[in-house]
Amino acid sequence: MALTQPQLETSPPVSDEVRKTTCYMCACRCGINVHMKDGKVAYIEGNRDHPVNKGVLCAKGSAGIMQHNAPSRLRAPLRRTGPRGSGQFEEITWEEALQTAVDWLQPIRDTAPEKLAFFTGRDQSQSFTSFWAQNFGTPNYAAHGGFCSVNMATAGIYTMGGAFWEFGQPDWEHTKLFMLFGVAEDHDSNPIKMGLGRLKERGAKVIGVNPIRSGYNAIADEWVGITPGTDGLFILALVHELLRAGKIDLDYLARYTNAPVLVNLDPKSPDYGLFLRDDNGKPLVMDRATGKLTAFDAPGVKPDLAAKYRHAGTTHRPVMHLMAERYLDGKYSPEAVETRCGIPAARIRRIAAELADVAFGDPIVLDREWTDFRGERHSRMIGRPVSFHAMRGVSAHSNGFQTCRALHMLQILLGSVETPGGFRFKPPYPRPVEAHPTPHSYAVPGSPLNGPHLGFPRGPEHLALKDDGTPARIDKAFTWENPLSAHGLMHMVISNAHAGDPYKIDTLFLYMANMAWNSSMNTRGVMEMLTDTDANGDYVIPRIIYSDAYSSEMVAYADLILPDTTYLERHDCISLLDRPISEPDTAADAIRWPVVAPDRDVRGFQSVLCDLGARLKLPGFVNDDGGQKYADYADYITNHQRKPGLGPLAGWRLGEKGLVQGKGDPNEAQLDSYIANGGFQTFHIADEASYFKPWNTAYQDWAVSMGFYDTPQPYLFQLYAEPLRKFQRAAEGIGERQPPEHLRGRLKATMDPLPIWYPPLSDAHEDPVEFPIHALTQRPMAMYHSWGSQNAWLRQIHGRNPLYLPTYWMEKLALRDGDWVRVTSSHGEITVPCAHMAALNENTVWTWNAIGKRKGAWALDQDAPEATKGFLLNHLIHELLPPKGDGLRWANSDPITGQAAWFDLRVKIEKSKPPAEAQPVIDPQGSPVPPAPDTLRWKVGK
């Protein structure tokens, strides 16, 4: 009997239409193809034409379907009806919601605009939200950076004009040795995975420096399980070895850095510690050819790294001398640091030798001619194929700024920044400090703020202080407590507002900032602050407006909810003015657009701000006749100009003879052009301009044509950061603006113009014998911030989180996987399940962040594992350090930038009887959305 083969359709059509946009499931901003059936999302895949991911898509990106259809989505504007924290709301119309917001905000703007504190989370539209806040007139605006990686970004700007990830990336095609410091899997994950794949294909070596060997570190050829908070000391030991062996790029240092710039070294001089400058303010070097003082950028100058200059009894020496004196000191030798870092001296010495061997023994040489900013023509591009990448793991410590500076110095000493095989900037970077604004904080009723909120101070004159010396901002950013806080201190807003220090506020306005749960230190304390009342029974923080797409923990604490859309239902702009998707060889920007219409009464938050701005008559949001200037965010993206010819998007602008890129007039068809092109546009950099960007005349001219600079701005890398010295001088009593007495010692010690290492500040406040273990969190590759663990697909990967313990502590406490432990810090206590992890620093424990959920939030069942077994380490962390007997409470932050020092947490651990649920148990909150059904199912297509 003959068998009949069934006819199978092996590639059935998954959609009747494909709409291309930009993913929002993490901050990679990958291109995605959204497959549609009958107007519904059927399937999401990567866009192979996209410059970021080239078709690669991770679990998060594919799971965007579940994010878009999440049962926790808010349905309509909400007004609180019960006590704060209860989650009791009533639905209202948008007109009621917007009028309520205006009724609250208009009196503030008319009388005291600083009474509004407007802070946003990971919204990716910060150039727009800051523009709104500036036009409102409040000085109190920032995004989440102070809670994330401001140390990394700020140290990079002050040292070399950019840092890792959005600022730049390794030269994946040419690097031969790659080192990661403190990189978890959530940041930039697709591009890093793709880059690591290329390195592995070519046989390049990967070294991972991290207390935890997960993700990228798990596939590294060598794992360095460093003691948390000591990365800077390890890096300076590598610098010590390179200097001792003479394995540094002297030509690169002389040409492109301030290593040859002369510094006043006379303690009696009024300019002690400052650069010697000419009448135009340009730093001076000694020219090797002429033996004369010369401006650093003079045509043909050959800066001398060795020369000294003495004039009128004052000696000036190059920065290079100061570096050699400092880092050749025996306190930075491998033997001196090995115990503290947990890395044997021989291993430190061997890694330093490997860096030197690859950088100088195996250089990359490209036959490309280029011209530098001094007019010299070069026939080749010579590079050092050693590259580095670092993120939150080194940044989220109270010594993180100087650690990041040390890492940048290491790169620069090797000559591996902006050279073939090394680290490369992504346009619009590089940008020197001088190309950035300084912070502004002068608020006048009824008027816009006097300039941008955030920026990079050059000295004490740029601090955000009132005339009486008190902080002008509610978060105390840009004060003597944290002078270079370029991203603000979102984690200090609620506690400062609750304390009325430096003043009381009226309205707290938050967007996508889950401050009542995983985006706060001292989580329970913050919840109590949000609900605390005064003697009259009124809330200490009178009004809270919140916008989110989902029923998060923070929703329950708001008085007014402005429901946002999902990322597939709105316009967004990934702009060259903000956080673009550029690559080192290509500037690029992108959009999101409504591939589906909302099925709820929700609106994109940015469009709501356009409406609110018009109702409040904010200057940037109304026309001359008082009418609404931008109908919605799409209108803003198309027609707003930050300056003539420069708008949010650089593609398909209007020129005199047709369409142009970079600078041009608004084009009403611009968004349609982006949609037709897959949601992005790219702007290629010529080969001649592709490396040596800070000093390459071809790149500088191209950057001016694109609107990145008004004029070419070549600059030197700042190994010696003069702005830090100016703050240090103030601490020494020099200058008109003086710090308070109790901060002088700390400023002098930490604001060193050369990179240093000091122990985390918590070491002086906590007994390391009582709390011997470091406790860390990191986000998994399959989750990003708090919204991931409500996702029905992603929950199957991470539905709960154990506390991972190293072998030493598992054996010491006689623990097995699944046992429970009590974890205690100087601030609090948790009881949680544990698991064994051998590839872990022996005095470190860790867990995944943001898996634990509060009952009642995110439409999850109250018995969901996230709410019963999941937990946060946040309960153990306080925004202030423990008292140390000096009568002061010091912020648990980096003293330079205000970066939240998450990773300075120290704990003790003991075995516990298993409780019914992870402790502490927070009472359930009410939910404005119904619980999710047991099974999520919906029909897509016929």
Short mmCIF file of N, CA, C and O in Angstrom, two decimals, residues 803-892:
data_model
loop_
_atom_site.label_atom_id
_atom_site.label_comp_id
_atom_site.label_asym_id
_atom_site.label_seq_id
_atom_site.Cartn_x
_atom_site.Cartn_y
_atom_site.Cartn_z
N LEU A 803 19.47 34.54 46.04
CA LEU A 803 20.71 35.22 46.38
C LEU A 803 21.85 34.24 46.12
O LEU A 803 21.90 33.16 46.73
N TYR A 804 22.75 34.58 45.20
CA TYR A 804 23.85 33.70 44.85
C TYR A 804 25.01 33.89 45.83
O TYR A 804 25.47 35.02 46.05
N LEU A 805 25.46 32.77 46.40
CA LEU A 805 26.56 32.78 47.36
C LEU A 805 27.75 31.99 46.80
O LEU A 805 27.56 30.97 46.14
N PRO A 806 28.97 32.43 47.10
CA PRO A 806 30.15 31.69 46.63
C PRO A 806 30.36 30.42 47.47
O PRO A 806 29.77 30.25 48.54
N THR A 807 31.21 29.58 46.99
CA THR A 807 31.48 28.30 47.65
C THR A 807 31.90 28.50 49.10
O THR A 807 31.43 27.78 50.00
N TYR A 808 32.75 29.47 49.36
CA TYR A 808 33.26 29.68 50.71
C TYR A 808 32.12 29.86 51.71
O TYR A 808 32.09 29.23 52.78
N TRP A 809 31.14 30.71 51.38
CA TRP A 809 30.06 31.00 52.33
C TRP A 809 29.01 29.90 52.34
O TRP A 809 28.37 29.65 53.37
N MET A 810 28.81 29.22 51.22
CA MET A 810 27.90 28.07 51.23
C MET A 810 28.42 27.01 52.21
O MET A 810 27.65 26.44 53.01
N GLU A 811 29.71 26.74 52.17
CA GLU A 811 30.28 25.73 53.05
C GLU A 811 30.35 26.23 54.50
O GLU A 811 30.05 25.48 55.44
N LYS A 812 30.71 27.48 54.68
CA LYS A 812 30.84 28.02 56.03
C LYS A 812 29.52 27.99 56.78
O LYS A 812 29.46 27.72 58.00
N LEU A 813 28.41 28.26 56.05
CA LEU A 813 27.09 28.29 56.67
C LEU A 813 26.32 26.99 56.49
O LEU A 813 25.14 26.91 56.85
N ALA A 814 26.97 25.98 55.91
CA ALA A 814 26.34 24.66 55.69
C ALA A 814 25.04 24.79 54.92
O ALA A 814 23.99 24.27 55.31
N LEU A 815 25.09 25.48 53.78
CA LEU A 815 23.91 25.76 52.98
C LEU A 815 23.85 24.86 51.75
O LEU A 815 24.88 24.42 51.22
N ARG A 816 22.62 24.63 51.29
CA ARG A 816 22.37 23.97 50.02
C ARG A 816 21.45 24.84 49.18
O ARG A 816 20.74 25.71 49.71
N ASP A 817 21.45 24.60 47.88
CA ASP A 817 20.55 25.35 47.01
C ASP A 817 19.12 25.24 47.53
O ASP A 817 18.65 24.13 47.86
N GLY A 818 18.43 26.37 47.59
CA GLY A 818 17.05 26.38 48.06
C GLY A 818 16.90 26.68 49.53
O GLY A 818 15.79 26.93 50.00
N ASP A 819 18.01 26.64 50.30
CA ASP A 819 17.94 27.07 51.69
C ASP A 819 17.68 28.57 51.75
O ASP A 819 17.80 29.29 50.74
N TRP A 820 17.36 29.04 52.95
CA TRP A 820 17.05 30.46 53.14
C TRP A 820 18.11 31.08 54.04
O TRP A 820 18.65 30.41 54.93
N VAL A 821 18.40 32.36 53.78
CA VAL A 821 19.38 33.08 54.58
C VAL A 821 18.81 34.43 55.00
O VAL A 821 17.99 35.03 54.29
N ARG A 822 19.24 34.86 56.17
CA ARG A 822 18.92 36.20 56.65
C ARG A 822 20.11 37.10 56.30
O ARG A 822 21.25 36.80 56.68
N VAL A 823 19.83 38.16 55.59
CA VAL A 823 20.87 39.09 55.12
C VAL A 823 20.65 40.41 55.83
O VAL A 823 19.56 41.00 55.73
N THR A 824 21.67 40.89 56.52
CA THR A 824 21.53 42.10 57.33
C THR A 824 22.58 43.12 56.94
O THR A 824 23.77 42.78 56.77
N SER A 825 22.15 44.36 56.79
CA SER A 825 23.05 45.49 56.58
C SER A 825 22.90 46.44 57.76
O SER A 825 22.10 46.20 58.68
N SER A 826 23.62 47.53 57.74
CA SER A 826 23.49 48.53 58.80
C SER A 826 22.15 49.24 58.73
O SER A 826 21.77 49.95 59.66
N HIS A 827 21.41 49.02 57.65
CA HIS A 827 20.13 49.71 57.47
C HIS A 827 18.92 48.82 57.64
O HIS A 827 17.88 49.26 58.10
N GLY A 828 19.02 47.53 57.23
CA GLY A 828 17.83 46.70 57.24
C GLY A 828 18.16 45.23 57.15
O GLY A 828 19.32 44.80 57.26
N GLU A 829 17.12 44.44 56.92
CA GLU A 829 17.25 42.99 56.95
C GLU A 829 16.27 42.38 55.95
O GLU A 829 15.14 42.85 55.80
N ILE A 830 16.70 41.33 55.25
CA ILE A 830 15.84 40.55 54.37
C ILE A 830 16.10 39.07 54.64
O ILE A 830 17.18 38.70 55.10
N THR A 831 15.11 38.24 54.36
CA THR A 831 15.27 36.78 54.44
C THR A 831 14.82 36.22 53.11
O THR A 831 13.67 36.41 52.69
N VAL A 832 15.76 35.51 52.42
CA VAL A 832 15.55 35.17 51.01
C VAL A 832 16.13 33.80 50.71
O VAL A 832 16.99 33.29 51.43
N PRO A 833 15.68 33.17 49.62
CA PRO A 833 16.28 31.90 49.20
C PRO A 833 17.66 32.12 48.60
O PRO A 833 17.97 33.19 48.06
N CYS A 834 18.50 31.10 48.70
CA CYS A 834 19.87 31.23 48.20
C CYS A 834 20.20 30.11 47.22
O CYS A 834 19.49 29.11 47.13
N ALA A 835 21.29 30.29 46.49
CA ALA A 835 21.78 29.28 45.57
C ALA A 835 23.30 29.40 45.49
O ALA A 835 23.87 30.48 45.74
N HIS A 836 23.96 28.32 45.13
CA HIS A 836 25.41 28.28 45.06
C HIS A 836 25.89 28.76 43.69
O HIS A 836 25.31 28.42 42.66
N MET A 837 26.96 29.55 43.70
CA MET A 837 27.62 29.95 42.45
C MET A 837 29.12 29.94 42.69
O MET A 837 29.64 30.71 43.49
N ALA A 838 29.81 29.04 42.01
CA ALA A 838 31.24 28.89 42.24
C ALA A 838 32.04 30.04 41.63
O ALA A 838 33.04 30.48 42.21
N ALA A 839 31.64 30.51 40.47
CA ALA A 839 32.39 31.56 39.76
C ALA A 839 32.00 32.93 40.30
O ALA A 839 31.31 33.73 39.66
N LEU A 840 32.43 33.19 41.53
CA LEU A 840 32.01 34.39 42.25
C LEU A 840 33.11 34.76 43.23
O LEU A 840 33.71 33.89 43.88
N ASN A 841 33.41 36.05 43.32
CA ASN A 841 34.37 36.51 44.31
C ASN A 841 33.97 35.98 45.68
O ASN A 841 32.80 36.01 46.06
N GLU A 842 34.94 35.46 46.44
CA GLU A 842 34.60 34.69 47.64
C GLU A 842 33.97 35.52 48.75
O GLU A 842 33.39 34.96 49.69
N ASN A 843 34.04 36.84 48.68
CA ASN A 843 33.39 37.69 49.68
C ASN A 843 32.30 38.56 49.06
O ASN A 843 32.07 39.68 49.50
N THR A 844 31.65 38.01 48.05
CA THR A 844 30.58 38.74 47.35
C THR A 844 29.37 37.84 47.19
O THR A 844 29.50 36.65 46.88
N VAL A 845 28.18 38.42 47.39
CA VAL A 845 26.92 37.76 47.05
C VAL A 845 26.17 38.68 46.11
O VAL A 845 26.43 39.88 46.05
N TRP A 846 25.24 38.10 45.35
CA TRP A 846 24.54 38.95 44.38
C TRP A 846 23.20 38.33 44.02
O TRP A 846 22.93 37.16 44.30
N THR A 847 22.36 39.17 43.38
CA THR A 847 21.09 38.69 42.86
C THR A 847 20.70 39.53 41.65
O THR A 847 21.28 40.57 41.38
N TRP A 848 19.69 39.02 40.91
CA TRP A 848 19.13 39.80 39.81
C TRP A 848 18.29 40.94 40.38
O TRP A 848 17.55 40.76 41.35
N ASN A 849 18.39 42.08 39.77
CA ASN A 849 17.63 43.25 40.23
C ASN A 849 16.24 43.29 39.59
O ASN A 849 16.04 42.83 38.47
N ALA A 850 15.30 43.84 40.32
CA ALA A 850 13.96 44.21 39.83
C ALA A 850 13.09 43.01 39.48
O ALA A 850 12.08 43.16 38.80
N ILE A 851 13.46 41.81 39.92
CA ILE A 851 12.58 40.66 39.73
C ILE A 851 11.45 40.69 40.77
O ILE A 851 10.29 40.47 40.45
N GLY A 852 11.82 40.94 42.02
CA GLY A 852 10.83 40.99 43.08
C GLY A 852 9.79 42.07 42.83
O GLY A 852 10.12 43.18 42.40
N LYS A 853 8.55 41.76 43.11
CA LYS A 853 7.44 42.69 42.89
C LYS A 853 6.62 42.82 44.16
O LYS A 853 6.51 41.89 44.97
N ARG A 854 5.97 43.97 44.32
CA ARG A 854 5.03 44.15 45.42
C ARG A 854 3.69 43.56 45.02
O ARG A 854 3.24 43.70 43.88
N LYS A 855 3.06 42.89 45.96
CA LYS A 855 1.74 42.32 45.68
C LYS A 855 0.76 43.41 45.29
O LYS A 855 0.72 44.48 45.89
N GLY A 856 -0.01 43.13 44.26
CA GLY A 856 -1.00 44.09 43.77
C GLY A 856 -0.51 44.91 42.60
O GLY A 856 -1.31 45.53 41.91
N ALA A 857 0.81 44.93 42.36
CA ALA A 857 1.36 45.71 41.24
C ALA A 857 1.46 44.85 39.99
O ALA A 857 1.49 43.61 40.06
N TRP A 858 1.50 45.51 38.85
CA TRP A 858 1.78 44.87 37.57
C TRP A 858 0.73 43.82 37.17
O TRP A 858 0.98 43.00 36.30
N ALA A 859 -0.44 43.86 37.80
CA ALA A 859 -1.53 42.93 37.49
C ALA A 859 -1.14 41.47 37.73
O ALA A 859 -1.80 40.57 37.22
N LEU A 860 -0.09 41.24 38.50
CA LEU A 860 0.32 39.88 38.80
C LEU A 860 -0.53 39.30 39.93
O LEU A 860 -1.02 40.03 40.80
N ASP A 861 -0.68 37.99 39.92
CA ASP A 861 -1.38 37.32 41.00
C ASP A 861 -0.61 37.54 42.31
O ASP A 861 0.62 37.58 42.32
N GLN A 862 -1.34 37.68 43.41
CA GLN A 862 -0.67 37.95 44.68
C GLN A 862 0.19 36.79 45.14
O GLN A 862 1.06 36.96 46.00
N ASP A 863 -0.04 35.61 44.59
CA ASP A 863 0.81 34.46 44.92
C ASP A 863 1.87 34.20 43.86
O ASP A 863 2.51 33.14 43.86
N ALA A 864 2.06 35.15 42.95
CA ALA A 864 3.08 34.98 41.91
C ALA A 864 4.45 34.84 42.55
O ALA A 864 4.73 35.45 43.59
N PRO A 865 5.34 34.04 41.95
CA PRO A 865 6.67 33.87 42.56
C PRO A 865 7.42 35.19 42.70
O PRO A 865 8.22 35.34 43.63
N GLU A 866 7.20 36.13 41.78
CA GLU A 866 7.88 37.43 41.90
C GLU A 866 7.51 38.13 43.20
O GLU A 866 8.31 38.91 43.75
N ALA A 867 6.28 37.89 43.70
CA ALA A 867 5.80 38.56 44.90
C ALA A 867 6.02 37.76 46.17
O ALA A 867 5.91 38.30 47.27
N THR A 868 6.36 36.47 46.05
CA THR A 868 6.52 35.64 47.24
C THR A 868 7.95 35.14 47.43
O THR A 868 8.43 35.04 48.56
N LYS A 869 8.63 34.86 46.33
CA LYS A 869 10.03 34.41 46.41
C LYS A 869 10.99 35.47 45.89
O LYS A 869 12.17 35.49 46.26
N GLY A 870 10.52 36.33 45.00
CA GLY A 870 11.37 37.40 44.49
C GLY A 870 11.62 38.46 45.56
O GLY A 870 10.81 38.66 46.47
N PHE A 871 12.74 39.17 45.44
CA PHE A 871 13.08 40.15 46.47
C PHE A 871 13.99 41.23 45.86
O PHE A 871 14.50 41.10 44.75
N LEU A 872 14.17 42.28 46.63
CA LEU A 872 15.07 43.38 46.27
C LEU A 872 16.15 43.52 47.34
O LEU A 872 15.86 43.40 48.53
N LEU A 873 17.36 43.84 46.91
CA LEU A 873 18.39 44.26 47.86
C LEU A 873 18.18 45.71 48.30
O LEU A 873 18.80 46.16 49.26
N ASN A 874 17.31 46.44 47.58
CA ASN A 874 17.08 47.86 47.91
C ASN A 874 16.68 48.06 49.36
O ASN A 874 16.94 49.11 49.96
N HIS A 875 16.01 47.06 49.95
CA HIS A 875 15.59 47.19 51.35
C HIS A 875 16.78 47.30 52.29
O HIS A 875 16.62 47.73 53.44
N LEU A 876 17.95 46.92 51.82
CA LEU A 876 19.15 46.95 52.66
C LEU A 876 19.98 48.21 52.47
O LEU A 876 20.97 48.41 53.17
N ILE A 877 19.60 49.04 51.51
CA ILE A 877 20.42 50.19 51.12
C ILE A 877 19.71 51.47 51.55
O ILE A 877 18.49 51.60 51.41
N HIS A 878 20.44 52.41 52.05
CA HIS A 878 19.89 53.70 52.46
C HIS A 878 20.51 54.79 51.60
O HIS A 878 21.64 54.66 51.14
N GLU A 879 19.74 55.87 51.38
CA GLU A 879 20.30 56.97 50.60
C GLU A 879 21.33 57.76 51.40
O GLU A 879 22.10 58.55 50.84
N LEU A 880 21.37 57.54 52.72
CA LEU A 880 22.38 58.16 53.57
C LEU A 880 23.25 57.09 54.20
O LEU A 880 22.81 55.97 54.47
N LEU A 881 24.51 57.44 54.45
CA LEU A 881 25.42 56.52 55.13
C LEU A 881 25.10 56.50 56.62
O LEU A 881 24.55 57.48 57.16
N PRO A 882 25.44 55.44 57.32
CA PRO A 882 25.19 55.40 58.76
C PRO A 882 25.94 56.52 59.48
O PRO A 882 27.00 56.96 59.02
N PRO A 883 25.40 57.00 60.60
CA PRO A 883 26.12 58.04 61.36
C PRO A 883 27.49 57.54 61.80
O PRO A 883 27.68 56.35 62.09
N LYS A 884 28.46 58.45 61.84
CA LYS A 884 29.80 58.05 62.31
C LYS A 884 30.29 58.92 63.46
O LYS A 884 31.48 58.95 63.76
N GLY A 885 29.33 59.63 64.09
CA GLY A 885 29.70 60.36 65.30
C GLY A 885 30.12 61.79 65.08
O GLY A 885 30.51 62.47 66.04
N ASP A 886 30.07 62.29 63.84
CA ASP A 886 30.48 63.68 63.59
C ASP A 886 29.28 64.62 63.52
O ASP A 886 29.43 65.79 63.17
N GLY A 887 28.09 64.12 63.82
CA GLY A 887 26.90 64.95 63.79
C GLY A 887 26.31 65.18 62.42
O GLY A 887 25.35 65.92 62.27
N LEU A 888 26.89 64.53 61.40
CA LEU A 888 26.44 64.72 60.03
C LEU A 888 25.91 63.41 59.47
O LEU A 888 26.29 62.33 59.91
N ARG A 889 25.02 63.49 58.48
CA ARG A 889 24.60 62.31 57.72
C ARG A 889 25.05 62.52 56.27
O ARG A 889 24.53 63.40 55.58
N TRP A 890 26.02 61.74 55.85
CA TRP A 890 26.60 61.88 54.53
C TRP A 890 25.79 61.08 53.53
O TRP A 890 25.31 59.98 53.81
N ALA A 891 25.63 61.62 52.32
CA ALA A 891 24.90 60.92 51.26
C ALA A 891 25.66 59.67 50.85
O ALA A 891 26.90 59.66 50.79
N ASN A 892 24.91 58.61 50.54
CA ASN A 892 25.50 57.36 50.07
C ASN A 892 25.74 57.48 48.56
O ASN A 892 25.10 56.80 47.76
#
